[in-house]
Amino acid sequence: HNEKWKISAGFSQNFVKNPIYFAFGDFFIADTVFVARRIIPQQHNGRVSINQAYFSKHFKLWKFHLKTNVYYQATNNEVILPLPELITYNSFYFESLMLRKSTFGQIGVDFYYHTGYYANAYSPFLKQFYLQDEKQVGNYPFFDFFINFRIKTVRAFFKITHVNSGFLGNTYYLIPHYPQPDRAFRFGVDWRFLD
């Protein structure tokens, strides 16, 4: 970490010994109409390693700011522990004093993206996540527009999350069969009466 250059980077390696997970078993007939798969617990014999590296930098040019965070991760067993390979979160905004220097404000855009991967699916019946290799999630950018301001002891924000909802197709899933939220408008006020 270097405060002067506003840069941060790092690497970590973690190990999970003999992890337990849920996976599909054989097909079986649930009734005369429906054919389902069994989800059964299993245990991997050995270690699964997770390697992660990150880079973070705050760029500033006059009153414009770009905060960028990039994460790279890999595992030695993508079947048991699927992870997105690349994750990035960025904020680009304009920051300044406004209205005769009585108001401090920011206006900008947040951007989030991760590469596609076979995320674990969820079984509401078992209340467990299980491995699947049929549907990838990710590979979809999210954009949020925001305005923040402060007047003395009052802070407020306005935000439109997932501005690009539906523009690039409706393929934004958190996990298989569970979509991410659509476009939404949010606002909040924090007014401190005592300092």
PDB file of C-alpha atoms in Angstrom:
ATOM      1  CA  HIS A   1       0.000   0.000   0.000  1.00  0.00           C
ATOM      2  CA  ASN A   2       1.306   3.455  -0.900  1.00  0.00           C
ATOM      3  CA  GLU A   3      -0.681   6.435   0.402  1.00  0.00           C
ATOM      4  CA  LYS A   4       1.239   8.990  -1.649  1.00  0.00           C
ATOM      5  CA  TRP A   5       0.451   7.299  -4.968  1.00  0.00           C
ATOM      6  CA  LYS A   6      -2.992   6.089  -3.759  1.00  0.00           C
ATOM      7  CA  ILE A   7      -2.240   2.565  -4.865  1.00  0.00           C
ATOM      8  CA  SER A   8      -2.734  -0.780  -3.177  1.00  0.00           C
ATOM      9  CA  ALA A   9      -1.965  -4.328  -4.313  1.00  0.00           C
ATOM     10  CA  GLY A  10      -1.784  -7.721  -2.696  1.00  0.00           C
ATOM     11  CA  PHE A  11      -1.885 -11.488  -3.018  1.00  0.00           C
ATOM     12  CA  SER A  12      -3.373 -14.211  -0.847  1.00  0.00           C
ATOM     13  CA  GLN A  13      -3.505 -17.976  -0.961  1.00  0.00           C
ATOM     14  CA  ASN A  14      -6.021 -20.016   1.009  1.00  0.00           C
ATOM     15  CA  PHE A  15      -6.523 -23.745   1.363  1.00  0.00           C
ATOM     16  CA  VAL A  16      -9.646 -25.738   2.159  1.00  0.00           C
ATOM     17  CA  LYS A  17      -8.931 -29.266   3.343  1.00  0.00           C
ATOM     18  CA  ASN A  18     -11.399 -32.029   2.462  1.00  0.00           C
ATOM     19  CA  PRO A  19     -14.294 -29.678   1.556  1.00  0.00           C
ATOM     20  CA  ILE A  20     -17.871 -30.924   1.764  1.00  0.00           C
ATOM     21  CA  TYR A  21     -20.210 -29.903  -1.076  1.00  0.00           C
ATOM     22  CA  PHE A  22     -23.520 -30.856  -2.647  1.00  0.00           C
ATOM     23  CA  ALA A  23     -23.632 -32.351  -6.133  1.00  0.00           C
ATOM     24  CA  PHE A  24     -26.050 -34.110  -8.448  1.00  0.00           C
ATOM     25  CA  GLY A  25     -26.474 -37.831  -8.045  1.00  0.00           C
ATOM     26  CA  ASP A  26     -28.172 -40.130 -10.536  1.00  0.00           C
ATOM     27  CA  PHE A  27     -31.536 -39.446 -12.099  1.00  0.00           C
ATOM     28  CA  PHE A  28     -34.547 -40.904 -10.368  1.00  0.00           C
ATOM     29  CA  ILE A  29     -38.278 -40.846 -10.990  1.00  0.00           C
ATOM     30  CA  ALA A  30     -40.031 -38.653  -8.451  1.00  0.00           C
ATOM     31  CA  ASP A  31     -43.510 -39.584  -9.713  1.00  0.00           C
ATOM     32  CA  THR A  32     -45.053 -40.699 -12.955  1.00  0.00           C
ATOM     33  CA  VAL A  33     -44.764 -37.252 -14.547  1.00  0.00           C
ATOM     34  CA  PHE A  34     -41.643 -35.571 -13.208  1.00  0.00           C
ATOM     35  CA  VAL A  35     -38.057 -36.761 -13.466  1.00  0.00           C
ATOM     36  CA  ALA A  36     -35.645 -35.051 -11.080  1.00  0.00           C
ATOM     37  CA  ARG A  37     -32.014 -35.280 -10.061  1.00  0.00           C
ATOM     38  CA  ARG A  38     -30.883 -36.106  -6.572  1.00  0.00           C
ATOM     39  CA  ILE A  39     -28.710 -33.606  -4.767  1.00  0.00           C
ATOM     40  CA  ILE A  40     -26.416 -35.477  -2.429  1.00  0.00           C
ATOM     41  CA  PRO A  41     -23.598 -34.389  -0.096  1.00  0.00           C
ATOM     42  CA  GLN A  42     -20.071 -35.397  -1.040  1.00  0.00           C
ATOM     43  CA  GLN A  43     -16.608 -34.813   0.345  1.00  0.00           C
ATOM     44  CA  HIS A  44     -13.476 -34.101  -1.664  1.00  0.00           C
ATOM     45  CA  ASN A  45     -10.399 -35.977  -0.490  1.00  0.00           C
ATOM     46  CA  GLY A  46      -7.550 -33.467  -0.531  1.00  0.00           C
ATOM     47  CA  ARG A  47      -6.953 -29.724  -0.528  1.00  0.00           C
ATOM     48  CA  VAL A  48      -8.494 -27.071  -2.730  1.00  0.00           C
ATOM     49  CA  SER A  49      -6.412 -23.907  -3.091  1.00  0.00           C
ATOM     50  CA  ILE A  50      -7.711 -20.411  -3.819  1.00  0.00           C
ATOM     51  CA  ASN A  51      -5.254 -17.821  -5.146  1.00  0.00           C
ATOM     52  CA  GLN A  52      -6.308 -14.186  -5.182  1.00  0.00           C
ATOM     53  CA  ALA A  53      -4.529 -11.028  -6.333  1.00  0.00           C
ATOM     54  CA  TYR A  54      -5.900  -7.494  -6.255  1.00  0.00           C
ATOM     55  CA  PHE A  55      -4.974  -4.045  -7.485  1.00  0.00           C
ATOM     56  CA  SER A  56      -6.554  -0.778  -6.371  1.00  0.00           C
ATOM     57  CA  LYS A  57      -5.756   2.752  -7.570  1.00  0.00           C
ATOM     58  CA  HIS A  58      -7.285   6.197  -7.109  1.00  0.00           C
ATOM     59  CA  PHE A  59      -6.663   8.463 -10.115  1.00  0.00           C
ATOM     60  CA  LYS A  60      -7.370  12.177  -9.815  1.00  0.00           C
ATOM     61  CA  LEU A  61      -7.299  14.854 -12.496  1.00  0.00           C
ATOM     62  CA  TRP A  62      -8.492  18.276 -11.327  1.00  0.00           C
ATOM     63  CA  LYS A  63     -11.961  17.542  -9.821  1.00  0.00           C
ATOM     64  CA  PHE A  64     -12.455  14.238 -11.623  1.00  0.00           C
ATOM     65  CA  HIS A  65     -11.824  10.981  -9.784  1.00  0.00           C
ATOM     66  CA  LEU A  66     -11.503   7.372 -10.906  1.00  0.00           C
ATOM     67  CA  LYS A  67     -11.307   4.703  -8.228  1.00  0.00           C
ATOM     68  CA  THR A  68     -10.586   1.298  -9.688  1.00  0.00           C
ATOM     69  CA  ASN A  69     -10.418  -2.110  -8.025  1.00  0.00           C
ATOM     70  CA  VAL A  70      -9.457  -5.256  -9.926  1.00  0.00           C
ATOM     71  CA  TYR A  71      -9.416  -8.766  -8.454  1.00  0.00           C
ATOM     72  CA  TYR A  72      -8.049 -11.909 -10.077  1.00  0.00           C
ATOM     73  CA  GLN A  73      -8.742 -15.305  -8.548  1.00  0.00           C
ATOM     74  CA  ALA A  74      -8.064 -18.902  -9.474  1.00  0.00           C
ATOM     75  CA  THR A  75      -8.619 -22.269  -7.895  1.00  0.00           C
ATOM     76  CA  ASN A  76      -6.982 -25.624  -8.549  1.00  0.00           C
ATOM     77  CA  ASN A  77     -10.412 -27.285  -8.719  1.00  0.00           C
ATOM     78  CA  GLU A  78     -13.035 -25.275 -10.614  1.00  0.00           C
ATOM     79  CA  VAL A  79     -15.538 -28.121 -10.437  1.00  0.00           C
ATOM     80  CA  ILE A  80     -15.783 -28.142  -6.640  1.00  0.00           C
ATOM     81  CA  LEU A  81     -15.123 -24.443  -6.089  1.00  0.00           C
ATOM     82  CA  PRO A  82     -16.229 -22.376  -9.110  1.00  0.00           C
ATOM     83  CA  LEU A  83     -15.181 -18.715  -8.986  1.00  0.00           C
ATOM     84  CA  PRO A  84     -15.253 -15.802 -11.417  1.00  0.00           C
ATOM     85  CA  GLU A  85     -11.728 -15.310 -12.724  1.00  0.00           C
ATOM     86  CA  LEU A  86     -11.845 -11.510 -12.907  1.00  0.00           C
ATOM     87  CA  ILE A  87     -13.860  -9.007 -10.840  1.00  0.00           C
ATOM     88  CA  THR A  88     -13.724  -5.230 -11.235  1.00  0.00           C
ATOM     89  CA  TYR A  89     -15.463  -2.417  -9.404  1.00  0.00           C
ATOM     90  CA  ASN A  90     -14.896   1.195 -10.475  1.00  0.00           C
ATOM     91  CA  SER A  91     -16.229   4.643  -9.578  1.00  0.00           C
ATOM     92  CA  PHE A  92     -15.892   7.641 -11.871  1.00  0.00           C
ATOM     93  CA  TYR A  93     -17.164  10.930 -10.440  1.00  0.00           C
ATOM     94  CA  PHE A  94     -16.857  14.696 -10.365  1.00  0.00           C
ATOM     95  CA  GLU A  95     -16.339  16.200  -6.888  1.00  0.00           C
ATOM     96  CA  SER A  96     -16.483  19.883  -5.958  1.00  0.00           C
ATOM     97  CA  LEU A  97     -17.775  22.624  -3.679  1.00  0.00           C
ATOM     98  CA  MET A  98     -20.941  24.160  -5.132  1.00  0.00           C
ATOM     99  CA  LEU A  99     -23.529  26.878  -4.441  1.00  0.00           C
ATOM    100  CA  ARG A 100     -21.120  29.537  -3.146  1.00  0.00           C
ATOM    101  CA  LYS A 101     -18.985  26.831  -1.521  1.00  0.00           C
ATOM    102  CA  SER A 102     -21.740  25.922   0.942  1.00  0.00           C
ATOM    103  CA  THR A 103     -22.379  22.483  -0.548  1.00  0.00           C
ATOM    104  CA  PHE A 104     -19.944  19.660  -1.144  1.00  0.00           C
ATOM    105  CA  GLY A 105     -21.118  17.386  -3.942  1.00  0.00           C
ATOM    106  CA  GLN A 106     -20.285  14.361  -6.053  1.00  0.00           C
ATOM    107  CA  ILE A 107     -21.911  13.157  -9.256  1.00  0.00           C
ATOM    108  CA  GLY A 108     -20.800  10.031 -11.021  1.00  0.00           C
ATOM    109  CA  VAL A 109     -21.148   6.429 -12.130  1.00  0.00           C
ATOM    110  CA  ASP A 110     -20.248   3.105 -10.482  1.00  0.00           C
ATOM    111  CA  PHE A 111     -19.343   0.127 -12.672  1.00  0.00           C
ATOM    112  CA  TYR A 112     -19.263  -3.541 -11.612  1.00  0.00           C
ATOM    113  CA  TYR A 113     -18.376  -6.596 -13.705  1.00  0.00           C
ATOM    114  CA  HIS A 114     -17.200 -10.179 -13.259  1.00  0.00           C
ATOM    115  CA  THR A 115     -16.398 -12.850 -15.809  1.00  0.00           C
ATOM    116  CA  GLY A 116     -18.794 -15.703 -16.459  1.00  0.00           C
ATOM    117  CA  TYR A 117     -18.615 -18.879 -14.395  1.00  0.00           C
ATOM    118  CA  TYR A 118     -20.772 -21.817 -13.323  1.00  0.00           C
ATOM    119  CA  ALA A 119     -22.036 -20.474 -10.006  1.00  0.00           C
ATOM    120  CA  ASN A 120     -23.571 -22.884  -7.540  1.00  0.00           C
ATOM    121  CA  ALA A 121     -27.339 -23.256  -7.861  1.00  0.00           C
ATOM    122  CA  TYR A 122     -29.673 -23.057  -4.874  1.00  0.00           C
ATOM    123  CA  SER A 123     -32.179 -25.619  -3.663  1.00  0.00           C
ATOM    124  CA  PRO A 124     -34.924 -23.963  -1.545  1.00  0.00           C
ATOM    125  CA  PHE A 125     -36.085 -27.395  -0.382  1.00  0.00           C
ATOM    126  CA  LEU A 126     -32.670 -28.297   1.083  1.00  0.00           C
ATOM    127  CA  LYS A 127     -31.669 -24.676   1.811  1.00  0.00           C
ATOM    128  CA  GLN A 128     -28.291 -25.518   0.290  1.00  0.00           C
ATOM    129  CA  PHE A 129     -26.184 -24.487  -2.680  1.00  0.00           C
ATOM    130  CA  TYR A 130     -25.115 -27.270  -5.026  1.00  0.00           C
ATOM    131  CA  LEU A 131     -22.758 -27.666  -7.967  1.00  0.00           C
ATOM    132  CA  GLN A 132     -24.097 -27.250 -11.494  1.00  0.00           C
ATOM    133  CA  ASP A 133     -22.504 -27.054 -14.944  1.00  0.00           C
ATOM    134  CA  GLU A 134     -25.452 -26.090 -17.147  1.00  0.00           C
ATOM    135  CA  LYS A 135     -25.846 -22.327 -16.752  1.00  0.00           C
ATOM    136  CA  GLN A 136     -23.157 -19.662 -16.529  1.00  0.00           C
ATOM    137  CA  VAL A 137     -23.760 -16.400 -14.707  1.00  0.00           C
ATOM    138  CA  GLY A 138     -21.843 -13.138 -14.977  1.00  0.00           C
ATOM    139  CA  ASN A 139     -20.206 -11.585 -18.026  1.00  0.00           C
ATOM    140  CA  TYR A 140     -22.639  -8.673 -17.625  1.00  0.00           C
ATOM    141  CA  PRO A 141     -21.772  -5.048 -16.701  1.00  0.00           C
ATOM    142  CA  PHE A 142     -23.724  -3.144 -14.041  1.00  0.00           C
ATOM    143  CA  PHE A 143     -23.848   0.660 -14.042  1.00  0.00           C
ATOM    144  CA  ASP A 144     -25.171   2.808 -11.174  1.00  0.00           C
ATOM    145  CA  PHE A 145     -25.639   6.583 -11.384  1.00  0.00           C
ATOM    146  CA  PHE A 146     -25.306   8.591  -8.155  1.00  0.00           C
ATOM    147  CA  ILE A 147     -25.388  12.116  -6.693  1.00  0.00           C
ATOM    148  CA  ASN A 148     -24.062  12.747  -3.175  1.00  0.00           C
ATOM    149  CA  PHE A 149     -24.011  16.080  -1.378  1.00  0.00           C
ATOM    150  CA  ARG A 150     -23.399  17.578   2.048  1.00  0.00           C
ATOM    151  CA  ILE A 151     -24.646  20.899   3.435  1.00  0.00           C
ATOM    152  CA  LYS A 152     -23.221  21.512   6.908  1.00  0.00           C
ATOM    153  CA  THR A 153     -24.641  18.634   8.995  1.00  0.00           C
ATOM    154  CA  VAL A 154     -27.001  17.262   6.322  1.00  0.00           C
ATOM    155  CA  ARG A 155     -25.812  14.506   4.003  1.00  0.00           C
ATOM    156  CA  ALA A 156     -27.959  13.069   1.221  1.00  0.00           C
ATOM    157  CA  PHE A 157     -27.658  10.749  -1.744  1.00  0.00           C
ATOM    158  CA  PHE A 158     -29.678   9.898  -4.840  1.00  0.00           C
ATOM    159  CA  LYS A 159     -28.868   6.739  -6.753  1.00  0.00           C
ATOM    160  CA  ILE A 160     -30.252   4.857  -9.739  1.00  0.00           C
ATOM    161  CA  THR A 161     -28.992   1.290  -9.510  1.00  0.00           C
ATOM    162  CA  HIS A 162     -28.610  -0.932 -12.569  1.00  0.00           C
ATOM    163  CA  VAL A 163     -29.217   1.934 -15.012  1.00  0.00           C
ATOM    164  CA  ASN A 164     -28.555  -0.363 -17.977  1.00  0.00           C
ATOM    165  CA  SER A 165     -31.248  -2.898 -16.964  1.00  0.00           C
ATOM    166  CA  GLY A 166     -32.648  -4.506 -20.110  1.00  0.00           C
ATOM    167  CA  PHE A 167     -30.375  -2.622 -22.534  1.00  0.00           C
ATOM    168  CA  LEU A 168     -28.034  -5.604 -23.007  1.00  0.00           C
ATOM    169  CA  GLY A 169     -30.690  -8.296 -22.714  1.00  0.00           C
ATOM    170  CA  ASN A 170     -32.187  -9.791 -19.580  1.00  0.00           C
ATOM    171  CA  THR A 171     -29.305 -12.080 -18.711  1.00  0.00           C
ATOM    172  CA  TYR A 172     -28.238 -10.701 -15.342  1.00  0.00           C
ATOM    173  CA  TYR A 173     -28.321 -13.511 -12.805  1.00  0.00           C
ATOM    174  CA  LEU A 174     -26.852 -13.677  -9.320  1.00  0.00           C
ATOM    175  CA  ILE A 175     -27.000 -17.475  -9.391  1.00  0.00           C
ATOM    176  CA  PRO A 176     -28.844 -19.751 -11.855  1.00  0.00           C
ATOM    177  CA  HIS A 177     -32.608 -19.010 -11.929  1.00  0.00           C
ATOM    178  CA  TYR A 178     -32.274 -16.052  -9.506  1.00  0.00           C
ATOM    179  CA  PRO A 179     -32.032 -12.750 -11.432  1.00  0.00           C
ATOM    180  CA  GLN A 180     -30.290  -9.641 -10.150  1.00  0.00           C
ATOM    181  CA  PRO A 181     -32.570  -6.696  -9.256  1.00  0.00           C
ATOM    182  CA  ASP A 182     -33.827  -4.472 -12.071  1.00  0.00           C
ATOM    183  CA  ARG A 183     -33.360  -0.708 -12.247  1.00  0.00           C
ATOM    184  CA  ALA A 184     -34.251   1.018  -8.973  1.00  0.00           C
ATOM    185  CA  PHE A 185     -34.200   4.543  -7.560  1.00  0.00           C
ATOM    186  CA  ARG A 186     -32.816   5.027  -4.045  1.00  0.00           C
ATOM    187  CA  PHE A 187     -32.299   8.064  -1.867  1.00  0.00           C
ATOM    188  CA  GLY A 188     -31.364   8.765   1.706  1.00  0.00           C
ATOM    189  CA  VAL A 189     -30.827  11.636   4.142  1.00  0.00           C
ATOM    190  CA  ASP A 190     -28.632  11.827   7.244  1.00  0.00           C
ATOM    191  CA  TRP A 191     -29.187  14.923   9.368  1.00  0.00           C
ATOM    192  CA  ARG A 192     -27.051  15.225  12.482  1.00  0.00           C
ATOM    193  CA  PHE A 193     -28.452  17.663  15.031  1.00  0.00           C
ATOM    194  CA  LEU A 194     -25.496  17.393  17.422  1.00  0.00           C
ATOM    195  CA  ASP A 195     -21.844  17.611  16.437  1.00  0.00           C
TER     196      ASP A 195
END
